[in-house]
Short mmCIF file of C-alpha atoms and ligand atoms in Angstrom, two decimals:
data_model
loop_
_atom_site.label_atom_id
_atom_site.label_comp_id
_atom_site.label_asym_id
_atom_site.label_seq_id
_atom_site.Cartn_x
_atom_site.Cartn_y
_atom_site.Cartn_z
CA MET A 685 -2.11 -18.21 -17.15
CA LYS A 686 -2.09 -17.25 -13.38
CA LYS A 687 -0.56 -13.91 -12.71
CA THR A 688 2.57 -13.95 -10.45
CA VAL A 689 2.90 -11.66 -7.20
CA LEU A 690 6.06 -11.29 -5.20
CA ILE A 691 5.27 -10.41 -1.53
CA THR A 692 8.23 -9.30 0.49
CA GLY A 693 7.69 -9.44 4.30
CA ALA A 694 5.38 -12.42 3.59
CA ALA A 695 5.72 -14.23 6.99
CA GLY A 696 4.74 -11.07 8.85
CA PHE A 697 1.53 -9.77 10.14
CA LEU A 698 0.32 -7.94 7.09
CA GLY A 699 2.25 -9.94 4.55
CA SER A 700 0.65 -13.19 5.66
CA HIS A 701 -2.78 -11.74 5.21
CA LEU A 702 -1.91 -10.55 1.55
CA CYS A 703 -0.74 -14.01 0.66
CA ASP A 704 -4.09 -15.31 1.71
CA ARG A 705 -5.90 -12.70 -0.31
CA PHE A 706 -3.67 -13.28 -3.52
CA ILE A 707 -4.08 -17.07 -3.21
CA LYS A 708 -7.83 -16.63 -3.07
CA GLU A 709 -7.86 -14.41 -5.95
CA GLY A 710 -6.04 -17.04 -8.15
CA TYR A 711 -2.47 -15.77 -8.09
CA HIS A 712 0.72 -17.54 -8.05
CA VAL A 713 2.36 -16.16 -4.93
CA ILE A 714 6.15 -15.78 -4.36
CA ALA A 715 6.58 -15.11 -0.52
CA MET A 716 10.04 -13.66 0.49
CA ASP A 717 10.99 -13.03 4.08
CA ASN A 718 14.19 -13.15 6.28
CA LEU A 719 12.21 -13.85 9.41
CA ILE A 720 13.77 -11.10 11.39
CA THR A 721 10.34 -10.06 12.93
CA GLY A 722 8.02 -12.52 10.98
CA ASP A 723 7.15 -16.13 11.96
CA MET A 724 6.51 -19.13 9.65
CA ARG A 725 3.45 -20.05 11.38
CA ASN A 726 1.81 -17.35 9.83
CA ILE A 727 2.07 -18.90 6.40
CA GLU A 728 2.37 -22.64 7.15
CA HIS A 729 -1.10 -23.22 6.03
CA LEU A 730 -0.14 -22.18 2.58
CA MET A 731 3.11 -23.92 2.16
CA LYS A 732 1.88 -27.04 0.55
CA LEU A 733 -0.25 -25.28 -2.06
CA GLU A 734 1.09 -25.61 -5.73
CA HIS A 735 0.83 -21.88 -6.24
CA PHE A 736 2.68 -20.82 -3.20
CA GLU A 737 6.41 -20.80 -2.71
CA PHE A 738 8.52 -19.36 -0.04
CA HIS A 739 11.94 -17.61 -0.30
CA HIS A 740 14.11 -17.29 2.72
CA HIS A 741 15.77 -14.00 1.81
CA ASP A 742 16.94 -10.48 2.86
CA VAL A 743 15.67 -8.07 0.41
CA THR A 744 18.47 -5.54 1.40
CA LYS A 745 20.58 -8.10 -0.79
CA HIS A 746 20.17 -8.52 -4.67
CA ILE A 747 16.74 -10.14 -5.15
CA HIS A 748 17.00 -12.91 -7.97
CA ILE A 749 13.47 -14.29 -9.32
CA VAL A 750 13.15 -16.69 -12.26
CA GLY A 751 10.46 -16.19 -14.55
CA GLU A 752 7.93 -13.44 -15.15
CA LEU A 753 6.35 -11.24 -12.37
CA ASP A 754 3.19 -9.06 -12.52
CA TYR A 755 3.03 -7.39 -9.28
CA ILE A 756 5.45 -6.88 -6.21
CA MET A 757 4.01 -5.91 -2.94
CA HIS A 758 6.98 -4.62 -0.84
CA PHE A 759 5.91 -5.09 2.96
CA ALA A 760 9.24 -6.37 4.43
CA SER A 761 10.11 -4.00 7.38
CA PRO A 762 9.93 -4.02 11.11
CA ALA A 763 6.78 -2.20 11.98
CA SER A 764 6.41 -1.88 15.64
CA PRO A 765 8.40 0.62 17.92
CA ILE A 766 9.81 -2.29 19.96
CA ASP A 767 11.29 -3.90 16.85
CA TYR A 768 12.54 -0.77 15.09
CA LEU A 769 14.15 0.69 18.20
CA LYS A 770 16.11 -2.51 18.70
CA ILE A 771 17.04 -2.97 15.01
CA PRO A 772 17.35 0.80 13.63
CA ILE A 773 19.82 -0.07 11.13
CA GLN A 774 18.13 -2.95 9.65
CA THR A 775 14.98 -0.84 9.63
CA LEU A 776 16.69 1.89 7.71
CA LYS A 777 18.30 -0.63 5.25
CA VAL A 778 15.18 -2.46 4.30
CA SER A 779 13.11 0.60 3.38
CA SER A 780 16.28 2.23 1.52
CA LEU A 781 18.38 -0.49 0.03
CA GLY A 782 15.56 -3.01 0.16
CA THR A 783 13.28 -0.71 -1.73
CA HIS A 784 15.92 0.12 -4.33
CA ASN A 785 16.38 -3.74 -5.02
CA VAL A 786 12.59 -4.10 -5.21
CA LEU A 787 12.33 -1.30 -7.63
CA GLY A 788 15.04 -2.42 -9.64
CA LEU A 789 13.37 -5.89 -9.92
CA ALA A 790 10.18 -4.32 -10.92
CA ARG A 791 11.74 -2.32 -13.79
CA VAL A 792 13.43 -5.35 -15.30
CA LYS A 793 10.57 -7.47 -14.97
CA LYS A 794 8.15 -4.70 -15.99
CA ALA A 795 5.98 -5.42 -12.94
CA ARG A 796 3.71 -3.04 -11.04
CA VAL A 797 4.97 -2.28 -7.36
CA LEU A 798 3.04 -1.47 -4.31
CA VAL A 799 5.14 -0.05 -1.36
CA ALA A 800 3.74 -0.10 2.06
CA SER A 801 4.32 3.26 3.65
CA THR A 802 2.80 4.25 7.07
CA SER A 803 1.08 7.13 8.75
CA GLU A 804 4.36 7.75 10.56
CA VAL A 805 5.37 9.89 7.49
CA TYR A 806 3.10 12.38 9.08
CA GLY A 807 5.19 12.07 12.44
CA ASP A 808 3.49 13.93 15.34
CA PRO A 809 1.01 15.70 13.09
CA THR A 810 0.06 19.31 13.25
CA VAL A 811 -2.83 18.49 10.89
CA HIS A 812 -5.76 16.71 11.67
CA PRO A 813 -7.19 14.42 10.38
CA GLN A 814 -4.39 13.65 8.14
CA THR A 815 -4.72 14.20 4.39
CA GLU A 816 -2.29 12.70 1.81
CA GLU A 817 -1.33 16.47 0.95
CA TYR A 818 0.27 17.05 4.37
CA TRP A 819 3.94 16.75 4.56
CA GLY A 820 4.38 15.67 8.20
CA ASN A 821 6.12 16.85 11.23
CA VAL A 822 8.94 14.24 11.90
CA ASN A 823 11.93 14.34 13.86
CA PRO A 824 14.77 12.90 11.83
CA VAL A 825 17.33 12.49 14.74
CA GLY A 826 14.59 11.30 17.35
CA PRO A 827 14.16 7.59 18.32
CA ARG A 828 11.47 7.09 15.60
CA GLY A 829 13.48 8.60 12.91
CA CYS A 830 14.88 5.46 11.60
CA TYR A 831 11.36 4.26 10.73
CA ASP A 832 9.81 7.43 9.71
CA GLU A 833 12.45 8.72 7.61
CA ALA A 834 13.33 5.42 5.97
CA LYS A 835 9.62 5.20 4.86
CA ARG A 836 9.81 8.83 3.63
CA PHE A 837 12.93 7.92 1.65
CA MET A 838 10.93 4.91 0.21
CA GLU A 839 8.29 7.07 -1.08
CA ALA A 840 10.82 9.44 -2.53
CA ILE A 841 12.72 6.76 -4.35
CA THR A 842 9.48 5.03 -5.53
CA MET A 843 8.29 8.30 -7.18
CA ALA A 844 11.88 8.76 -8.73
CA TYR A 845 11.53 5.29 -10.39
CA HIS A 846 8.27 6.09 -11.71
CA ASN A 847 9.24 9.47 -13.06
CA THR A 848 12.78 8.46 -14.44
CA HIS A 849 12.19 4.79 -15.64
CA GLN A 850 8.28 4.77 -15.92
CA VAL A 851 7.92 2.03 -13.20
CA GLU A 852 4.41 1.35 -12.42
CA THR A 853 4.24 2.23 -8.74
CA ARG A 854 1.61 2.63 -6.13
CA ILE A 855 2.03 3.85 -2.58
CA VAL A 856 -0.14 3.12 0.27
CA ARG A 857 0.00 5.01 3.68
CA ILE A 858 -0.99 2.39 6.28
CA PHE A 859 -2.67 3.54 9.50
CA ASN A 860 -2.78 1.46 12.63
CA THR A 861 -4.10 -1.85 11.60
CA TYR A 862 -4.94 -4.90 13.84
CA GLY A 863 -6.06 -8.55 13.72
CA PRO A 864 -4.94 -12.21 14.03
CA ARG A 865 -1.23 -13.00 13.77
CA MET A 866 -0.10 -9.77 15.53
CA ARG A 867 2.55 -10.76 17.97
CA LEU A 868 1.52 -10.44 21.53
CA ASN A 869 4.79 -9.09 22.46
CA ASP A 870 5.68 -6.44 19.66
CA GLY A 871 4.82 -3.58 21.78
CA ARG A 872 1.84 -2.22 19.87
CA VAL A 873 -0.96 -1.09 22.00
CA LEU A 874 -3.62 -3.64 21.02
CA PRO A 875 -1.63 -7.12 21.66
CA ALA A 876 -0.10 -5.25 24.67
CA PHE A 877 -3.49 -4.56 26.25
CA ILE A 878 -4.95 -7.85 25.48
CA GLY A 879 -1.81 -9.68 26.73
CA GLN A 880 -1.87 -7.76 30.01
CA ALA A 881 -5.62 -8.57 30.32
CA LEU A 882 -5.06 -12.29 29.60
CA ARG A 883 -2.11 -12.46 32.09
CA GLY A 884 -4.33 -10.76 34.89
CA GLU A 885 -1.89 -7.75 34.73
CA ASP A 886 -3.11 -3.97 34.84
CA LEU A 887 -3.24 -2.41 31.46
CA THR A 888 -0.45 0.17 30.88
CA MET A 889 -1.04 3.25 28.87
CA PHE A 890 1.37 6.05 28.20
CA GLY A 891 0.70 9.42 29.76
CA ASP A 892 -2.94 10.00 30.83
CA GLY A 893 -4.06 8.13 27.66
CA SER A 894 -5.55 11.21 26.02
CA GLN A 895 -3.66 10.51 22.83
CA THR A 896 -5.82 9.14 20.07
CA ARG A 897 -5.43 6.35 17.51
CA SER A 898 -7.66 4.90 14.84
CA PHE A 899 -7.59 1.12 14.36
CA CYS A 900 -8.40 -0.65 11.21
CA TYR A 901 -9.25 -4.34 10.95
CA VAL A 902 -6.94 -6.38 8.75
CA SER A 903 -9.50 -7.57 6.29
CA ASP A 904 -10.46 -4.01 5.28
CA LEU A 905 -6.92 -2.81 4.90
CA VAL A 906 -6.15 -5.78 2.72
CA ASP A 907 -9.01 -5.12 0.63
CA GLY A 908 -8.10 -1.45 0.16
CA ILE A 909 -4.55 -2.31 -0.70
CA TYR A 910 -5.75 -4.80 -3.37
CA ARG A 911 -7.94 -2.18 -4.93
CA LEU A 912 -5.05 0.43 -4.88
CA LEU A 913 -2.89 -2.16 -6.60
CA LEU A 914 -5.29 -2.59 -9.31
CA SER A 915 -6.09 1.25 -9.75
CA ASP A 916 -4.15 3.45 -11.87
CA TYR A 917 -3.49 6.17 -9.17
CA VAL A 918 0.17 6.79 -8.50
CA MET A 919 0.18 9.30 -5.73
CA PRO A 920 0.21 8.14 -1.91
CA VAL A 921 -3.37 6.89 -0.61
CA ASN A 922 -4.10 6.74 2.95
CA ILE A 923 -5.89 3.42 4.16
CA GLY A 924 -7.07 3.10 7.68
CA ASN A 925 -10.15 3.47 9.66
CA PRO A 926 -11.10 7.04 10.58
CA SER A 927 -12.86 6.02 13.82
CA GLU A 928 -10.84 7.58 16.38
CA ILE A 929 -10.60 6.71 20.06
CA THR A 930 -8.44 7.78 22.99
CA ILE A 931 -6.07 5.24 24.43
CA LYS A 932 -7.88 5.39 27.58
CA GLU A 933 -11.20 4.74 26.21
CA PHE A 934 -9.56 1.90 24.14
CA GLY A 935 -8.03 0.30 27.25
CA GLU A 936 -11.57 0.48 28.80
CA GLU A 937 -13.04 -1.42 25.80
CA ILE A 938 -10.36 -4.06 25.95
CA LEU A 939 -11.28 -4.54 29.81
CA LYS A 940 -14.94 -4.81 28.94
CA LEU A 941 -14.29 -7.26 26.10
CA THR A 942 -12.19 -9.60 28.32
CA GLY A 943 -14.01 -9.20 31.30
CA ALA A 944 -10.71 -8.40 33.15
CA LYS A 945 -11.11 -6.92 36.60
CA GLN A 946 -7.77 -5.09 36.58
CA LYS A 947 -7.09 -1.39 36.22
CA LEU A 948 -5.70 0.99 33.60
CA ILE A 949 -2.51 2.65 34.97
CA SER A 950 -0.34 5.39 33.44
CA LEU A 951 3.46 5.13 32.42
CA ALA A 952 5.76 8.08 31.33
CA LEU A 953 5.22 9.02 27.62
CA PRO A 954 7.81 8.04 25.35
CA LYS A 955 9.66 10.50 23.23
CA ASP A 956 7.99 11.75 20.14
CA ASP A 957 4.73 9.78 20.70
CA PRO A 958 2.20 11.05 18.22
CA LYS A 959 -0.78 12.83 20.02
CA GLN A 960 -3.36 12.32 17.36
CA ARG A 961 -3.93 9.99 14.60
CA ARG A 962 -6.94 9.69 12.36
CA PRO A 963 -6.70 9.15 8.51
CA ASP A 964 -8.62 11.29 5.92
CA ILE A 965 -9.73 8.56 3.67
CA SER A 966 -11.71 10.81 1.15
CA LYS A 967 -9.22 9.93 -1.51
CA ALA A 968 -9.47 5.99 -1.05
CA LYS A 969 -13.35 6.40 -1.01
CA ALA A 970 -13.38 8.47 -4.31
CA LEU A 971 -10.74 6.55 -6.30
CA LEU A 972 -11.06 3.18 -4.77
CA ASP A 973 -14.65 3.00 -3.77
CA TRP A 974 -13.37 1.69 -0.38
CA GLU A 975 -14.13 2.39 3.08
CA PRO A 976 -13.63 0.04 6.12
CA LYS A 977 -16.57 -2.27 6.72
CA VAL A 978 -15.60 -4.13 10.00
CA ASN A 979 -16.40 -1.88 13.12
CA ARG A 980 -14.27 -2.15 16.30
CA ALA A 981 -16.51 -4.32 18.34
CA GLU A 982 -16.50 -7.15 15.56
CA GLY A 983 -12.72 -6.84 14.94
CA LEU A 984 -11.83 -6.94 18.64
CA LYS A 985 -13.80 -9.97 19.28
CA ILE A 986 -12.22 -12.01 16.35
CA THR A 987 -8.63 -10.67 17.38
CA TYR A 988 -9.21 -11.67 21.10
CA GLU A 989 -10.59 -15.04 20.11
CA TYR A 990 -7.28 -15.58 18.32
CA PHE A 991 -5.02 -14.32 21.02
CA LYS A 992 -7.03 -16.71 23.48
CA SER A 993 -6.42 -19.63 21.21
CA LEU A 994 -2.73 -19.35 21.48
CA PRO A 995 -0.92 -21.81 23.41
CA HIS A 996 -0.90 -20.61 27.17
CA ASP A 997 2.91 -20.27 27.44
CA GLU A 998 2.97 -17.73 24.66
CA LEU A 999 1.25 -15.34 26.86
CA PHE A 1000 4.33 -15.15 29.07
CA LYS A 1001 6.98 -15.11 26.42
CA THR A 1002 9.19 -12.00 25.92
CA GLU A 1003 10.74 -11.41 22.64
CA HIS A 1004 11.98 -14.68 21.24
CA ARG A 1005 14.72 -13.31 19.23
CA ASP A 1006 17.87 -11.38 20.05
CA LEU A 1007 17.21 -8.58 17.76
CA GLU A 1008 20.06 -6.26 18.98
CA LYS A 1009 22.66 -8.87 17.72
CA LEU A 1010 21.19 -8.74 14.30
CA ASN A 1011 21.43 -4.82 13.97
CA LYS A 1012 24.40 -4.75 11.59
N1 LIG B 952 0.76 -3.29 11.07
C1 LIG B 952 0.50 -2.00 10.84
O1 LIG B 952 -0.47 -1.39 11.60
C2 LIG B 952 1.35 -1.17 9.88
C3 LIG B 952 1.13 0.29 9.83
C4 LIG B 952 1.72 1.02 8.95
C5 LIG B 952 2.67 0.37 7.89
N2 LIG B 952 2.92 -0.90 8.23
C6 LIG B 952 3.77 -1.47 7.20
O2 LIG B 952 3.43 -2.62 6.72
C7 LIG B 952 4.42 -3.57 6.53
C8 LIG B 952 4.34 -4.99 7.20
O3 LIG B 952 4.00 -4.59 8.61
P1 LIG B 952 3.72 -5.75 9.71
O4 LIG B 952 2.83 -5.08 10.72
O5 LIG B 952 3.24 -7.01 9.06
O6 LIG B 952 5.18 -6.12 10.43
P2 LIG B 952 5.82 -7.58 10.74
O7 LIG B 952 7.08 -7.18 11.31
O8 LIG B 952 4.61 -8.43 11.18
O9 LIG B 952 6.02 -7.95 9.24
C9 LIG B 952 7.19 -7.45 8.57
C10 LIG B 952 8.07 -8.64 7.89
O10 LIG B 952 9.12 -8.26 7.00
C11 LIG B 952 10.14 -9.03 7.40
N3 LIG B 952 11.42 -8.52 6.99
C12 LIG B 952 11.84 -7.46 7.63
N4 LIG B 952 13.13 -7.10 7.15
C13 LIG B 952 13.29 -7.86 6.11
C14 LIG B 952 14.35 -7.96 5.09
N5 LIG B 952 15.47 -7.11 5.14
N6 LIG B 952 14.00 -8.92 4.27
C15 LIG B 952 13.18 -9.72 4.04
N7 LIG B 952 12.30 -9.76 4.97
C16 LIG B 952 12.24 -8.66 6.03
C17 LIG B 952 9.95 -9.52 8.68
O11 LIG B 952 10.67 -10.75 9.05
C18 LIG B 952 8.46 -9.72 8.82
O12 LIG B 952 8.00 -10.93 8.43
C19 LIG B 952 5.65 -2.86 6.98
O13 LIG B 952 6.35 -2.28 5.98
C20 LIG B 952 5.18 -1.78 7.93
O14 LIG B 952 5.92 -0.63 7.82
C21 LIG B 952 2.27 -1.84 9.07
#
């Protein structure tokens, strides 16, 4: 008998890579998405498979699944600042009401559930690198509060279901991840830089570009998450790549990789932009025997080839959905 996994947010960047991994591991995959920021093209190669099914559904509404479920991967949520600034209410609802529904389903089905949290729970961190024991420095009423606080609530309700109803839960805190199937226009730094390089525009960084980020290639992330799911560890685990780089240096790497002749120019810093980001991954190393394998040069090359292979007009598309209209 194949094990069955429900993946929410399956048509998104990370969700679609998880679908690939679970299919490869021999699972029956139930993919669920309301397509608010996702794209069916990310999973169209799976649609004809016998052990893949797609449910177009908003997880903030009651989730009904027929039959047994072994695992639930809760990845539904807008994830880029451009998205969650446009749809703050949807963002709050998916990690609160949506997580509540997912946990209720896990309880009924006796399924193990893994929820996708984020390094944003650390806010603009005063501890560096960030360990799982750090409680964070988040502004609840700032522009990013809708995402950061929703994810903090998600972690809290997940622990409550574990402690109260003995639901088997896992919490991953994901740091910046990149790879094929990111959207060019989602406002995250890597697709933004590559899009600008390909369009012949200058690369725009916020402030002087001295803020740092650490980028993890998607296959490494998926492997860490898969190991965490199968482990018996209940508390949050950081998964990310600790190799830290300033945004300015990163922009220079992209210019070199793409051979673009443009310059890096600076824009005003957005409010509450974190100054530093680097995961402490000691826990993942010790508990999961996991560490990232793909270095930035290799990962960037694959990602750049993916963006180059997209139809040329994709490069010039602004956001294709009128997200604000959906913010109910
Ligand atoms: N990509 C990263 O670097 C990163 C970092 C930290 C955390 N995460 C988390 O990982 C998850 C996936 O992120 P991503 O980068 O793949 O984003 P994404 O926007 O590509 O994917 C999110 C998916 O969730 C779907 N969705 C949103 N609301 C929904 C709802 N109410 N019902 C059903 N589906 C819904 C979207 O349509 C989309 O397909 C998110 O929970 C995000 O917070 C991602």
